[in-house]
Amino acid sequence: GAGVSQSPSNKVTEKGKDVELRCDPISGHTALYWYRQSLGQGLEFLIYFQGNSAPDKSGLPSDRFSAERTGGSVSTLTIQRTQQEDSAVYLCASSFIAEPGNTIYFGEGSWLTVV
Amino acid sequence: EDQVTQSPEALRLQEGESSSLNCSYTVSGLRGLFWYRQDPGKGPEFLFTLYSAGEEKEKERLKATLTKKESFLHITAPKPEDSATYLCAVYNTDKLIFGTGTRLQVFP
């Protein structure tokens, strides 16, 4: 596609429910990143994929968070048993490859509110 | 540990009043410094990447410069449509590490 596509754009969920956030990267991009941005805060790295592998998942805040990528394209970020502190914008980004010299492009984000 | 600090946190300018935003960084071997613009409710929009001290890049009213310890985003004769949060990030091995941004407001 023309840009990084994320869905849903907005999600309100009850505390304790599971949520899935989807990211469709730019066509041909092999690297895919997930970031989280809380209100008024900077972007916090969660995990990145090169192809279907996740070489760096050091930013996942707890074992309630997981992500997968299949077919080297679409990725899903899953948050189990959501808590109010999970409320944030979840941003997905992609680049041609995860190496310097490659621009990283972001989607518009999925706004998650846990009530 | 790689770190990025941006200042000021917020900046209010009159239209046409030029200024600069600062991004200080500590990184073990700079492999790229990125500037993004973020409008409210939107994802970050790529502006520039700088790789070595002395490098400069321009786009319309924006010019980014880089030294060994910091980067500046110079805004010349800003317009209200330049109002946004400007984010700086350094490339760390395989991902970007972001600062918390400078929120710029330009008033007519």
Tab-separated table of C-alpha atoms in Angstrom:
chain	number	residue	atom	x	y	z
A	1	GLY	CA	0.000	0.000	0.000
A	2	ALA	CA	0.918	3.654	-0.191
A	3	GLY	CA	1.583	3.969	3.511
A	4	VAL	CA	1.580	2.065	6.788
A	5	SER	CA	-1.983	1.087	7.611
A	6	GLN	CA	-3.204	0.401	11.147
A	7	SER	CA	-6.508	-0.855	12.482
A	8	PRO	CA	-8.560	-0.181	14.400
A	9	SER	CA	-7.894	3.548	14.540
A	10	ASN	CA	-9.723	3.732	17.851
A	11	LYS	CA	-10.544	1.038	20.388
A	12	VAL	CA	-12.291	1.307	23.735
A	13	THR	CA	-12.144	-1.850	25.817
A	14	GLU	CA	-13.002	-2.924	29.314
A	15	LYS	CA	-10.276	-3.699	31.806
A	16	GLY	CA	-9.380	-7.370	31.690
A	17	LYS	CA	-10.340	-7.910	28.040
A	18	ASP	CA	-7.864	-8.883	25.333
A	19	VAL	CA	-7.245	-6.613	22.329
A	20	GLU	CA	-5.582	-7.109	18.965
A	21	LEU	CA	-4.056	-4.296	16.960
A	22	ARG	CA	-3.161	-4.796	13.322
A	23	CYS	CA	-0.455	-3.254	11.158
A	24	ASP	CA	-0.041	-3.514	7.399
A	25	PRO	CA	3.391	-2.143	6.399
A	26	ILE	CA	4.406	-0.423	3.196
A	27	SER	CA	4.631	-2.965	0.400
A	28	GLY	CA	8.147	-4.357	0.096
A	29	HIS	CA	9.246	-3.274	3.561
A	30	THR	CA	10.836	-6.136	5.460
A	31	ALA	CA	11.291	-4.366	8.800
A	32	LEU	CA	8.302	-3.584	11.006
A	33	TYR	CA	8.312	-1.757	14.345
A	34	TRP	CA	5.818	-1.251	17.172
A	35	TYR	CA	5.998	1.797	19.441
A	36	ARG	CA	3.748	3.087	22.206
A	37	GLN	CA	3.045	6.741	22.925
A	38	SER	CA	1.309	7.676	26.150
A	39	LEU	CA	-0.349	11.080	26.573
A	40	GLY	CA	2.287	13.797	26.415
A	41	GLN	CA	5.126	11.281	26.283
A	42	GLY	CA	7.711	10.324	23.725
A	43	LEU	CA	7.635	7.182	21.647
A	44	GLU	CA	8.520	4.026	23.561
A	45	PHE	CA	9.957	1.119	21.565
A	46	LEU	CA	8.156	-2.202	22.004
A	47	ILE	CA	9.363	-4.712	19.408
A	48	TYR	CA	10.617	-4.966	15.862
A	49	PHE	CA	10.497	-7.616	13.160
A	50	GLN	CA	12.896	-8.332	10.351
A	51	GLY	CA	10.834	-10.573	8.122
A	52	ASN	CA	8.883	-12.862	10.443
A	53	SER	CA	11.553	-12.892	13.143
A	54	ALA	CA	11.648	-10.562	16.157
A	55	PRO	CA	15.343	-9.946	16.940
A	56	ASP	CA	14.511	-7.320	19.555
A	57	LYS	CA	11.467	-7.548	21.799
A	58	SER	CA	13.137	-5.825	24.720
A	59	GLY	CA	10.534	-3.072	24.960
A	60	LEU	CA	7.501	-5.262	25.612
A	61	PRO	CA	6.366	-4.087	29.071
A	62	SER	CA	5.104	-7.435	30.381
A	63	ASP	CA	4.156	-10.945	29.322
A	64	ARG	CA	0.641	-9.659	28.643
A	65	PHE	CA	2.049	-8.129	25.458
A	66	SER	CA	2.903	-10.226	22.424
A	67	ALA	CA	3.294	-9.680	18.713
A	68	GLU	CA	3.572	-11.794	15.641
A	69	ARG	CA	4.152	-11.306	11.967
A	70	THR	CA	3.224	-13.753	9.271
A	71	GLY	CA	4.153	-13.877	5.616
A	72	GLY	CA	6.648	-11.083	6.139
A	73	SER	CA	3.825	-8.579	5.943
A	74	VAL	CA	0.958	-7.991	8.378
A	75	SER	CA	1.697	-7.864	12.098
A	76	THR	CA	-0.605	-8.176	15.094
A	77	LEU	CA	0.094	-6.769	18.548
A	78	THR	CA	-1.939	-8.516	21.227
A	79	ILE	CA	-2.513	-7.206	24.730
A	80	GLN	CA	-4.043	-9.713	27.131
A	81	ARG	CA	-6.005	-8.810	30.259
A	82	THR	CA	-5.779	-5.105	29.524
A	83	GLN	CA	-5.106	-2.645	32.331
A	84	GLN	CA	-5.844	1.074	32.482
A	85	GLU	CA	-2.142	1.860	32.184
A	86	ASP	CA	-2.191	0.227	28.738
A	87	SER	CA	-4.200	3.200	27.440
A	88	ALA	CA	-2.016	4.847	24.801
A	89	VAL	CA	-1.498	5.259	21.083
A	90	TYR	CA	0.141	2.224	19.541
A	91	LEU	CA	2.171	3.207	16.494
A	92	CYS	CA	3.439	0.885	13.823
A	93	ALA	CA	6.267	1.746	11.449
A	94	SER	CA	8.120	0.055	8.621
A	95	SER	CA	11.312	0.389	6.613
A	96	PHE	CA	12.857	-1.411	3.668
A	97	ILE	CA	15.250	-3.180	6.014
A	98	ALA	CA	16.316	-2.687	9.648
A	99	GLU	CA	19.651	-1.061	8.882
A	100	PRO	CA	20.992	2.496	8.990
A	101	GLY	CA	20.239	4.513	5.902
A	102	ASN	CA	16.683	3.279	5.660
A	103	THR	CA	13.902	5.707	6.461
A	104	ILE	CA	11.334	4.500	8.978
A	105	TYR	CA	7.751	5.484	8.114
A	106	PHE	CA	4.940	5.538	10.649
A	107	GLY	CA	1.238	4.805	10.464
A	108	GLU	CA	-1.444	6.962	12.046
A	109	GLY	CA	-1.682	4.791	15.160
A	110	SER	CA	-4.297	2.834	17.050
A	111	TRP	CA	-5.737	4.759	19.987
A	112	LEU	CA	-6.464	2.358	22.827
A	113	THR	CA	-8.564	3.360	25.824
A	114	VAL	CA	-9.029	0.891	28.666
A	115	VAL	CA	-11.990	1.704	30.917
B	1	GLU	CA	22.837	3.834	27.429
B	2	ASP	CA	21.715	5.791	24.371
B	3	GLN	CA	19.771	8.900	25.275
B	4	VAL	CA	18.010	11.759	23.483
B	5	THR	CA	17.040	15.029	25.168
B	6	GLN	CA	15.029	17.737	23.430
B	7	SER	CA	14.627	21.361	24.450
B	8	PRO	CA	12.618	23.386	24.974
B	9	GLU	CA	9.590	21.234	25.809
B	10	ALA	CA	7.327	23.894	24.349
B	11	LEU	CA	7.908	26.975	22.208
B	12	ARG	CA	5.515	29.754	21.256
B	13	LEU	CA	6.481	31.946	18.315
B	14	GLN	CA	4.912	34.812	16.482
B	15	GLU	CA	4.513	34.241	12.767
B	16	GLY	CA	7.792	35.210	11.092
B	17	GLU	CA	9.837	34.892	14.299
B	18	SER	CA	12.716	32.500	13.551
B	19	SER	CA	14.045	30.124	16.219
B	20	SER	CA	15.811	26.813	16.812
B	21	LEU	CA	14.935	23.541	18.500
B	22	ASN	CA	17.665	21.511	20.177
B	23	CYS	CA	18.265	17.776	20.316
B	24	SER	CA	21.161	16.545	22.469
B	25	TYR	CA	22.169	12.931	22.227
B	26	THR	CA	24.510	10.365	23.694
B	27	VAL	CA	24.992	7.276	21.599
B	28	SER	CA	27.757	4.747	21.124
B	29	GLY	CA	28.446	5.386	17.456
B	30	LEU	CA	25.874	7.537	15.678
B	31	ARG	CA	24.248	5.659	12.837
B	32	GLY	CA	21.691	8.301	11.971
B	33	LEU	CA	19.730	11.110	13.599
B	34	PHE	CA	16.125	11.511	12.506
B	35	TRP	CA	13.702	14.437	12.746
B	36	TYR	CA	9.962	13.877	12.555
B	37	ARG	CA	6.947	16.175	12.729
B	38	GLN	CA	3.832	14.996	14.565
B	39	ASP	CA	0.464	16.704	14.303
B	40	PRO	CA	-2.186	16.066	16.994
B	41	GLY	CA	-3.890	12.726	16.480
B	42	LYS	CA	-1.493	11.701	13.711
B	43	GLY	CA	1.560	9.511	13.346
B	44	PRO	CA	5.047	11.017	13.041
B	45	GLU	CA	5.909	12.329	9.577
B	46	PHE	CA	9.516	11.924	8.429
B	47	LEU	CA	11.467	15.139	7.840
B	48	PHE	CA	15.228	14.503	7.746
B	49	THR	CA	18.008	12.052	8.472
B	50	LEU	CA	21.543	13.265	9.272
B	51	TYR	CA	24.534	10.940	9.505
B	52	SER	CA	27.705	12.905	10.193
B	53	ALA	CA	28.826	16.044	12.001
B	54	GLY	CA	28.640	19.085	9.756
B	55	GLU	CA	25.826	17.706	7.657
B	56	GLU	CA	22.861	19.985	6.926
B	57	LYS	CA	19.512	19.373	5.234
B	58	GLU	CA	16.737	21.793	4.290
B	59	LYS	CA	13.080	21.580	3.496
B	60	GLU	CA	11.026	24.733	2.977
B	61	ARG	CA	11.367	26.778	6.202
B	62	LEU	CA	13.194	24.013	8.083
B	63	LYS	CA	16.923	23.341	8.260
B	64	ALA	CA	18.483	20.562	10.304
B	65	THR	CA	22.125	20.605	11.355
B	66	LEU	CA	24.280	18.091	13.212
B	67	THR	CA	27.326	18.245	15.490
B	68	LYS	CA	29.004	15.461	17.438
B	69	LYS	CA	26.751	16.035	20.447
B	70	GLU	CA	23.589	17.710	19.211
B	71	SER	CA	21.300	18.571	16.358
B	72	PHE	CA	19.361	21.738	15.727
B	73	LEU	CA	16.172	22.236	13.791
B	74	HIS	CA	16.119	25.827	12.605
B	75	ILE	CA	12.775	27.302	11.646
B	76	THR	CA	12.974	30.422	9.500
B	77	ALA	CA	10.000	32.798	9.318
B	78	PRO	CA	7.546	30.186	10.633
B	79	LYS	CA	3.882	30.121	9.677
B	80	PRO	CA	0.932	28.889	11.754
B	81	GLU	CA	0.889	25.670	9.719
B	82	ASP	CA	4.328	24.838	11.145
B	83	SER	CA	2.659	24.310	14.521
B	84	ALA	CA	3.280	20.692	15.565
B	85	THR	CA	5.428	18.562	17.856
B	86	TYR	CA	8.913	17.976	16.478
B	87	LEU	CA	10.539	14.706	17.457
B	88	CYS	CA	14.216	13.815	17.343
B	89	ALA	CA	15.483	10.226	17.360
B	90	VAL	CA	18.799	8.407	17.078
B	91	TYR	CA	19.296	5.090	15.372
B	92	ASN	CA	20.392	2.474	17.922
B	93	THR	CA	21.654	-0.744	16.350
B	94	ASP	CA	18.326	-1.617	14.765
B	95	LYS	CA	15.661	0.803	16.048
B	96	LEU	CA	15.005	4.466	16.800
B	97	ILE	CA	15.307	5.940	20.297
B	98	PHE	CA	13.157	9.055	20.601
B	99	GLY	CA	13.262	12.220	22.664
B	100	THR	CA	10.066	13.560	24.180
B	101	GLY	CA	9.666	16.267	21.555
B	102	THR	CA	9.263	20.030	21.328
B	103	ARG	CA	5.719	21.308	20.970
B	104	LEU	CA	5.812	24.338	18.670
B	105	GLN	CA	2.956	26.823	18.417
B	106	VAL	CA	3.120	29.609	15.842
B	107	PHE	CA	0.621	32.430	16.231
B	108	PRO	CA	-0.521	34.771	13.433
